[in-house]
Short mmCIF file of C-alpha atoms in Angstrom, two decimals:
data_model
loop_
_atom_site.label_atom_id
_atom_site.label_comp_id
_atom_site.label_asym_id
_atom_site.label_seq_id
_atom_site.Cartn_x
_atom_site.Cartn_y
_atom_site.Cartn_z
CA UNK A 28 158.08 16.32 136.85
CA UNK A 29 156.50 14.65 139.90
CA UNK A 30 155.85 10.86 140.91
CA UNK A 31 153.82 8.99 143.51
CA UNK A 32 154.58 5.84 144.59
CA UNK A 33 152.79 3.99 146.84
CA UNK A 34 153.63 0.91 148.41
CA UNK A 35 151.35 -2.16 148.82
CA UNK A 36 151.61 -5.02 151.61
CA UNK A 37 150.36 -7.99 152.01
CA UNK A 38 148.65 -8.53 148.37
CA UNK A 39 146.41 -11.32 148.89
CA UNK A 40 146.11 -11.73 144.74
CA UNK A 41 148.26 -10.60 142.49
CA UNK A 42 147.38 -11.79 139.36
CA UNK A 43 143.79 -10.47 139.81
CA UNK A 44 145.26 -7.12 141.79
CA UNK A 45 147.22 -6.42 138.21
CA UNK A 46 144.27 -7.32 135.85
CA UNK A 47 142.06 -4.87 137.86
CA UNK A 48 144.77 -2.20 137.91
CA UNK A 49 145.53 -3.18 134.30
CA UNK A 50 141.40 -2.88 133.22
CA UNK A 51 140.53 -0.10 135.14
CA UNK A 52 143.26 2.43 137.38
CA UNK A 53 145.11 3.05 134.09
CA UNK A 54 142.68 4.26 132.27
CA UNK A 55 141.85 6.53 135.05
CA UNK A 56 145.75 7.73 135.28
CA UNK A 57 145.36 8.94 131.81
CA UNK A 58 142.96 11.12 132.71
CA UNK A 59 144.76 13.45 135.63
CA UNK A 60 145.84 16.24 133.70
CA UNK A 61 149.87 16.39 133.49
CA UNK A 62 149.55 12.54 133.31
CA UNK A 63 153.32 11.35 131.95
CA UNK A 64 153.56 7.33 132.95
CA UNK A 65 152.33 4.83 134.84
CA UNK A 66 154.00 1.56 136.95
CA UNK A 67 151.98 -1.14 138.57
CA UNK A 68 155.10 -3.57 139.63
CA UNK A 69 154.96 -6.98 141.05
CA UNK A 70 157.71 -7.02 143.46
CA UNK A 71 157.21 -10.61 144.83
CA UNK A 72 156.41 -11.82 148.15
CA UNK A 73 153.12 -9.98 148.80
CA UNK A 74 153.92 -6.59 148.02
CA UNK A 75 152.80 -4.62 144.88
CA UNK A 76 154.05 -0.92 143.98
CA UNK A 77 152.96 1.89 142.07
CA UNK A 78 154.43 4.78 140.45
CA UNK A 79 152.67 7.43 138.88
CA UNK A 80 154.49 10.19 136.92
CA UNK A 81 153.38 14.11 135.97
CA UNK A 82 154.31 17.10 134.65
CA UNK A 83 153.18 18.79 137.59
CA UNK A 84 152.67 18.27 141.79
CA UNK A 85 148.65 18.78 141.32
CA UNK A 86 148.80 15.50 139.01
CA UNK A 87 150.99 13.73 141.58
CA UNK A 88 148.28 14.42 144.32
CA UNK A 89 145.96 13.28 142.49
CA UNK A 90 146.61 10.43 141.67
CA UNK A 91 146.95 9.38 145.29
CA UNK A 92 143.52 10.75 146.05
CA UNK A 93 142.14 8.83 142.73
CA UNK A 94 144.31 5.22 144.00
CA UNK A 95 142.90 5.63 147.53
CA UNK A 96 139.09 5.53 146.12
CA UNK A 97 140.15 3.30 143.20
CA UNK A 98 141.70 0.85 146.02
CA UNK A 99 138.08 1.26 148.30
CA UNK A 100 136.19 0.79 145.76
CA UNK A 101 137.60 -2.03 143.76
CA UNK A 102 140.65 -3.63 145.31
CA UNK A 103 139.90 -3.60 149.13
CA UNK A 104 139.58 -7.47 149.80
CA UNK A 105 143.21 -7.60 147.60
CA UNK A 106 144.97 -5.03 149.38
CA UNK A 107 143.94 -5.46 152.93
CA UNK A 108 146.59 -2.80 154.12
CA UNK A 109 147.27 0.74 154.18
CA UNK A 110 149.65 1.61 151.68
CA UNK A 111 153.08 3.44 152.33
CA UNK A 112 153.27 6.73 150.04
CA UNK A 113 155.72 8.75 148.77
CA UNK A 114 155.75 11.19 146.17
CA UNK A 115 157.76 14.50 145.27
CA UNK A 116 159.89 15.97 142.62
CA UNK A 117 161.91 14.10 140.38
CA UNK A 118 165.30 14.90 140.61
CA UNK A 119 166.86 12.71 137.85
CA UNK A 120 166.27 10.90 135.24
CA UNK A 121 166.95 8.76 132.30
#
């Protein structure tokens, strides 16, 4: 399996960040082929993350490439900053 997480700044919403993850980016998730789970966390304080999991690194990649246009498209004005990312291999589990 592989994940993706990516990192979000300097939320300016995130109440209406989540519902627009929640109504739209999911459903899109579903779709990457591999697709195993999906994580849209509200860590306090500003900062949001994600973590997408797949059977396979093609799935992993992309879902970054599908977040990044998701993110343009429909969540610019919330996320004003470049995410950090970070995905690879998982390693463990539970």
């Amino acid at each position: 399996m592989y994940a993706a997480v990516r990192r979000y700044e300097g939320v300016t919403d995130s109440a209406e960040a989540a519902r627009l993850v929640n109504e739209g980016f999911v459903a899109l998730m579903r779709q990457v082929s591999g697709f195993v789970a999906y994580y849209w966390i509200d860590a306090g304080d500003g900062v949001m993350v994600s973590t997408s999991v797949f059977q396979d690194q093609a799935g992993a990649e992309e879902s970054i490439s599908r977040a990044a246009d998701f993110v343009r498209d429909n969540l610019a004005s919330l996320l004003p900053n470049p995410p950090q990312v970070m995905a690879g291999e998982v390693v463990a589990s539970a």
